[in-house]
Coordinates of C-alpha atoms and ligand atoms in Angstrom, one line a residue:
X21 CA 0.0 0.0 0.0
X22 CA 3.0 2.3 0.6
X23 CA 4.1 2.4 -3.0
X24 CA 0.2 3.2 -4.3
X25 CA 0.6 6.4 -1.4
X26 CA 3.3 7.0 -3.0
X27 CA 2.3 6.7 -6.6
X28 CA -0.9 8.8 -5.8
X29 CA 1.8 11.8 -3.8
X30 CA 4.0 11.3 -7.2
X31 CA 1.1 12.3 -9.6
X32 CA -0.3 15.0 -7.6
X33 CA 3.1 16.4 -7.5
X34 CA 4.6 15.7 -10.6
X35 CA 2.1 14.6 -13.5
X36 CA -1.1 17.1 -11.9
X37 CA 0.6 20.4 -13.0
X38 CA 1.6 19.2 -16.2
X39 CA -2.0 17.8 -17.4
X40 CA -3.8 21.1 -15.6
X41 CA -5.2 22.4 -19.3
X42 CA -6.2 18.5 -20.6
X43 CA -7.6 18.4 -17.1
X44 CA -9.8 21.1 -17.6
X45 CA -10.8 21.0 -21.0
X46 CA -11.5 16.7 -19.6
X47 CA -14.1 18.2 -17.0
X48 CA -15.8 21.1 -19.6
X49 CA -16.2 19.1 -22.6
X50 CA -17.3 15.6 -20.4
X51 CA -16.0 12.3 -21.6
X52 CA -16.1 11.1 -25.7
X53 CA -13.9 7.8 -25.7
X54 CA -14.4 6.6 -28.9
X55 CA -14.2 2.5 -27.7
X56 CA -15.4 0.3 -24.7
X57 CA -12.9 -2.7 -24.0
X58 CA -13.9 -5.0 -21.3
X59 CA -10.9 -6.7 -20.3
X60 CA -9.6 -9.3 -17.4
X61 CA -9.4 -7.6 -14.2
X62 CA -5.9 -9.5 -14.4
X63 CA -3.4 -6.7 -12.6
X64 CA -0.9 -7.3 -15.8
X65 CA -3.5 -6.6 -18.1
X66 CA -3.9 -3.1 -18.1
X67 CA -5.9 -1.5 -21.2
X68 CA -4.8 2.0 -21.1
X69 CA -1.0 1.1 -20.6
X70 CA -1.4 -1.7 -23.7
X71 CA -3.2 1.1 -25.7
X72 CA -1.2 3.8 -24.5
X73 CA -4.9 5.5 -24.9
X74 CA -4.6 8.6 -22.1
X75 CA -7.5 9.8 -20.2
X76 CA -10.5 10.3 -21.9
X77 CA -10.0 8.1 -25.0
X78 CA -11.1 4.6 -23.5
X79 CA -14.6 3.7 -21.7
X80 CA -13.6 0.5 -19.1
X81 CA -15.3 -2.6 -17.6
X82 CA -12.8 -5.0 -16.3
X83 CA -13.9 -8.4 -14.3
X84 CA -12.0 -11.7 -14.3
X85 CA -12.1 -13.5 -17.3
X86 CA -13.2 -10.6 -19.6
X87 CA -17.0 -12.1 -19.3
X88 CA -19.8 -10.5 -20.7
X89 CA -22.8 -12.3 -19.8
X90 CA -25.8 -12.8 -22.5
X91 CA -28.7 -9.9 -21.9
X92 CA -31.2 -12.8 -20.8
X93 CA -29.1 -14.0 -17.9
X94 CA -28.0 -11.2 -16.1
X95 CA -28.0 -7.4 -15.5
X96 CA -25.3 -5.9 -13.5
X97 CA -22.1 -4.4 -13.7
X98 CA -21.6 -5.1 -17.7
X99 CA -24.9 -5.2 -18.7
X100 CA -24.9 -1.3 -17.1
X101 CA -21.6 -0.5 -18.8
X102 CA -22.5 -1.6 -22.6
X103 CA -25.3 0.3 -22.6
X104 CA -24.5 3.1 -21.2
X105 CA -21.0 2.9 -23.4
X106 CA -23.4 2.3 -26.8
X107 CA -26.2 4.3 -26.0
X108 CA -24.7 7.6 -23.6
X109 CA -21.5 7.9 -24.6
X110 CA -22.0 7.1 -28.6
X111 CA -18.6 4.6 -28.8
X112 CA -17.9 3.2 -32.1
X113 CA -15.7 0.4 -31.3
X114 CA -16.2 -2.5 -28.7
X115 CA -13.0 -4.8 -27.7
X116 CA -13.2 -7.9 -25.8
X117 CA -9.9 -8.5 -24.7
X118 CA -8.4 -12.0 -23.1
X119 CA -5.1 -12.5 -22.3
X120 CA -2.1 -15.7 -21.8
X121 CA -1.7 -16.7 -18.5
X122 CA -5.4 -15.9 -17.1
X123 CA -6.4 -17.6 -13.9
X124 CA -9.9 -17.3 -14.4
X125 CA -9.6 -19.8 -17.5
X126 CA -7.1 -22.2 -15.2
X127 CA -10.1 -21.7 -13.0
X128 CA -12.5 -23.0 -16.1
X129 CA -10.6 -25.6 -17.2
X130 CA -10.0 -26.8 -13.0
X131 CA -13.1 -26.3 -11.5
X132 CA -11.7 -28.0 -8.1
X133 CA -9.9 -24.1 -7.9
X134 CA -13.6 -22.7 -7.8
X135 CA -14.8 -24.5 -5.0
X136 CA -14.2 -22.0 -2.4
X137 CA -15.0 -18.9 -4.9
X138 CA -19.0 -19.9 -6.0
X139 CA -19.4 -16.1 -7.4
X140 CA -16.4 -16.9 -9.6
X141 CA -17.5 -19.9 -10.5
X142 CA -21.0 -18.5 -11.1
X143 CA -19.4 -15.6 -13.0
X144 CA -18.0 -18.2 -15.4
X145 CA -20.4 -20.5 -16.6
X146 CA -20.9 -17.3 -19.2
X147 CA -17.7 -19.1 -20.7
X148 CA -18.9 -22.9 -20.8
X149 CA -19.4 -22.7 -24.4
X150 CA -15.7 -21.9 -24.9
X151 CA -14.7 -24.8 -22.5
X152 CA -16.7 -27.3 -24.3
X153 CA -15.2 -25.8 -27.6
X154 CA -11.3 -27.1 -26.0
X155 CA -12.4 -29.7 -24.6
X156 CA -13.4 -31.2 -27.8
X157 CA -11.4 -30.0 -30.6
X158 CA -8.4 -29.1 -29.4
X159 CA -5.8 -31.6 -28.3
X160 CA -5.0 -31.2 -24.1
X161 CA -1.8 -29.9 -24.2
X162 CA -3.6 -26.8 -26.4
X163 CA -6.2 -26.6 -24.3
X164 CA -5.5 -23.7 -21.8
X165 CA -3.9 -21.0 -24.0
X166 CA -7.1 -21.8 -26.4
X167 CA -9.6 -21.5 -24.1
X168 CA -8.5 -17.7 -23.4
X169 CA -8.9 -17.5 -27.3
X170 CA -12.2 -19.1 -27.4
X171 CA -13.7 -17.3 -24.7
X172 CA -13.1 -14.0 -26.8
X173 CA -14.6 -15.5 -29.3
X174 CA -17.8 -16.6 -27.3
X175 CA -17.8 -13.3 -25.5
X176 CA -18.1 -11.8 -28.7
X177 CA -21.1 -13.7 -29.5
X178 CA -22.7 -13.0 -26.1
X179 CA -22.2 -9.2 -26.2
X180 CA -24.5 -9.1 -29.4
X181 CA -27.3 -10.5 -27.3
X182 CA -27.4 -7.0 -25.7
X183 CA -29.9 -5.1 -27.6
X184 CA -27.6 -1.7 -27.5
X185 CA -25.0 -3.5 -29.6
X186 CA -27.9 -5.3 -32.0
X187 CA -29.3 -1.9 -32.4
X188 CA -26.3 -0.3 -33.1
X189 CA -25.1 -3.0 -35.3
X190 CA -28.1 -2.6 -37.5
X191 CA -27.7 1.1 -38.2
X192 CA -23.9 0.5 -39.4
X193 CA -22.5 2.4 -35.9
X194 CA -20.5 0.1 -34.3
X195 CA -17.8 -2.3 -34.8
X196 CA -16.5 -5.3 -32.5
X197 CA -13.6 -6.6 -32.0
X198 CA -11.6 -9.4 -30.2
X199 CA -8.1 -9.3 -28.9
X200 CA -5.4 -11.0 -27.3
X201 CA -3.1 -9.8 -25.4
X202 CA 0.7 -12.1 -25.0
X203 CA 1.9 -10.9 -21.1
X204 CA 5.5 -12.3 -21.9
X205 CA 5.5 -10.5 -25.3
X206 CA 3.3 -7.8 -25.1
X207 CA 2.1 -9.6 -29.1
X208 CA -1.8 -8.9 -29.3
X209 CA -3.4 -10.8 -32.2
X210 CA -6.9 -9.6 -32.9
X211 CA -9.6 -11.9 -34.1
X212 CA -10.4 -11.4 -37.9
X213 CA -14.7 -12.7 -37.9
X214 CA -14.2 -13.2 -41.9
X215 CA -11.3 -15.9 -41.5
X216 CA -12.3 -17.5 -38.2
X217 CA -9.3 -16.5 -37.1
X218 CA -6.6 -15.0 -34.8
X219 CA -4.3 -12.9 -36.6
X220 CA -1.8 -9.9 -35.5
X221 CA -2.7 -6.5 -35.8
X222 CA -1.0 -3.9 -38.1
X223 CA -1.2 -0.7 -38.4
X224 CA -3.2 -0.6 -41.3
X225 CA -4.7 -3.6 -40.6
X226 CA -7.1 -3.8 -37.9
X227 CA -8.8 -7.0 -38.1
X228 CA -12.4 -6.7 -37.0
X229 CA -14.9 -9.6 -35.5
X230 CA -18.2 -7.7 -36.8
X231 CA -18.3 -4.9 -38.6
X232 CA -21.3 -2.8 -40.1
X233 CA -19.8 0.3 -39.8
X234 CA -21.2 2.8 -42.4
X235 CA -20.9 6.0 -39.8
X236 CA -24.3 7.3 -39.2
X237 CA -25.9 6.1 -42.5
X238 CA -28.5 3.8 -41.7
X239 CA -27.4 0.2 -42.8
X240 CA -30.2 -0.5 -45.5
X241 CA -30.2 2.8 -47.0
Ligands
LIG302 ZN1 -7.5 -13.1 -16.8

């Protein structure tokens, strides 16, 4: 706790006075991120250092394993966030983002880890699809590095459940997207919806999981 005191007496001194005009023109012009990422609460996985997006430029939900439940099953935390990300704030782009090394799909693929943490356990039934995806067509040794991968994927699938997203998907507004992010390597392949696929990201390449982006045209017009 010492270091955060001193992390939090280090940007007051230091960072505050140089950000004092962002700052304000932050608090009188409100908040316009452009994206939503819902990412692992994982402490290693953090989506504005990965982004390098400062403040103001991302909109944030973060729980373990990068869950979204479907709309029919639950409304809390994410639920809240999605819509208020697609409808309030206007975002164009959604990210699901997974990551290597995640405890919370050891915790899937072990469920004898769960057994003191029901809520966790509860929390990831939303991901029993992408288990059951492993479990039968990949072989073992594959199986934990592809679960994180699959659960994007099935995330993905869940968050269009939420009518926000279907809404904004049918006027063209929004575009959704999966990544991955490598810990070790920092490497964050992106899932491409045409292919099926994982595949990196370049500059001038994003690969996108759903698109129907036409800006504010209407999608059948
Ligand atoms: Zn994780």
């Amino acid at each position: 706790m010492n270091s955060l005191i001193r992390g939090i007496a280090t940007f007051q001194g230091s960072v505050v006075p140089g950000q004092r005009r962002m700052n304000r023109q932050l608090v009188r012009d409100g908040q316009h991120p452009s994206a939503l990422i819902i990412a692992c609460a994982d402490s290693r996985v953090a989506p504005g250092h990965i982004t390098q997006a400062g403040p103001g430029a991302l909109f944030v939900c973060r729980n373990a394993g990068n869950i979204v439940p479907r709309a029919s099953d639950v409304v809390g935390g994410v639920s809240a966030a999605i819509a208020y990300a697609v409808v309030a704030l206007g975002v164009r782009d959604i990210v699901v983002c997974g990551h290597s090394d995640c405890g919370a799909m050891k915790g899937l693929m072990n469920r004898d880890l769960l057994k003191r943490m029901p809520s966790v356990a509860a929390r990831l039934r939303h991901a029993d699809a992408a288990e059951r995806i492993v479990c039968e067509a990949y072989p073992e040794q594959d199986r934990h590095h592809a679960l994180a991968l699959e659960n994007v994927v099935v995330q993905l699938a869940n968050l269009r459940t939420h009518a926000s997203v279907a809404a904004a998907l049918a006027r063209g507004a929004l575009r959704l997207h999966g990544w991955f992010f490598e810990i070790e390597t920092g490497a964050r392949p992106a899932y491409d919806g045409a292919r099926g696929r994982f595949r990196p990201i370049a500059e001038a390449d994003m690969p996108v999981a759903e698109t129907s982006y036409v800006g504010s045209r209407p999608r059948a017009a």
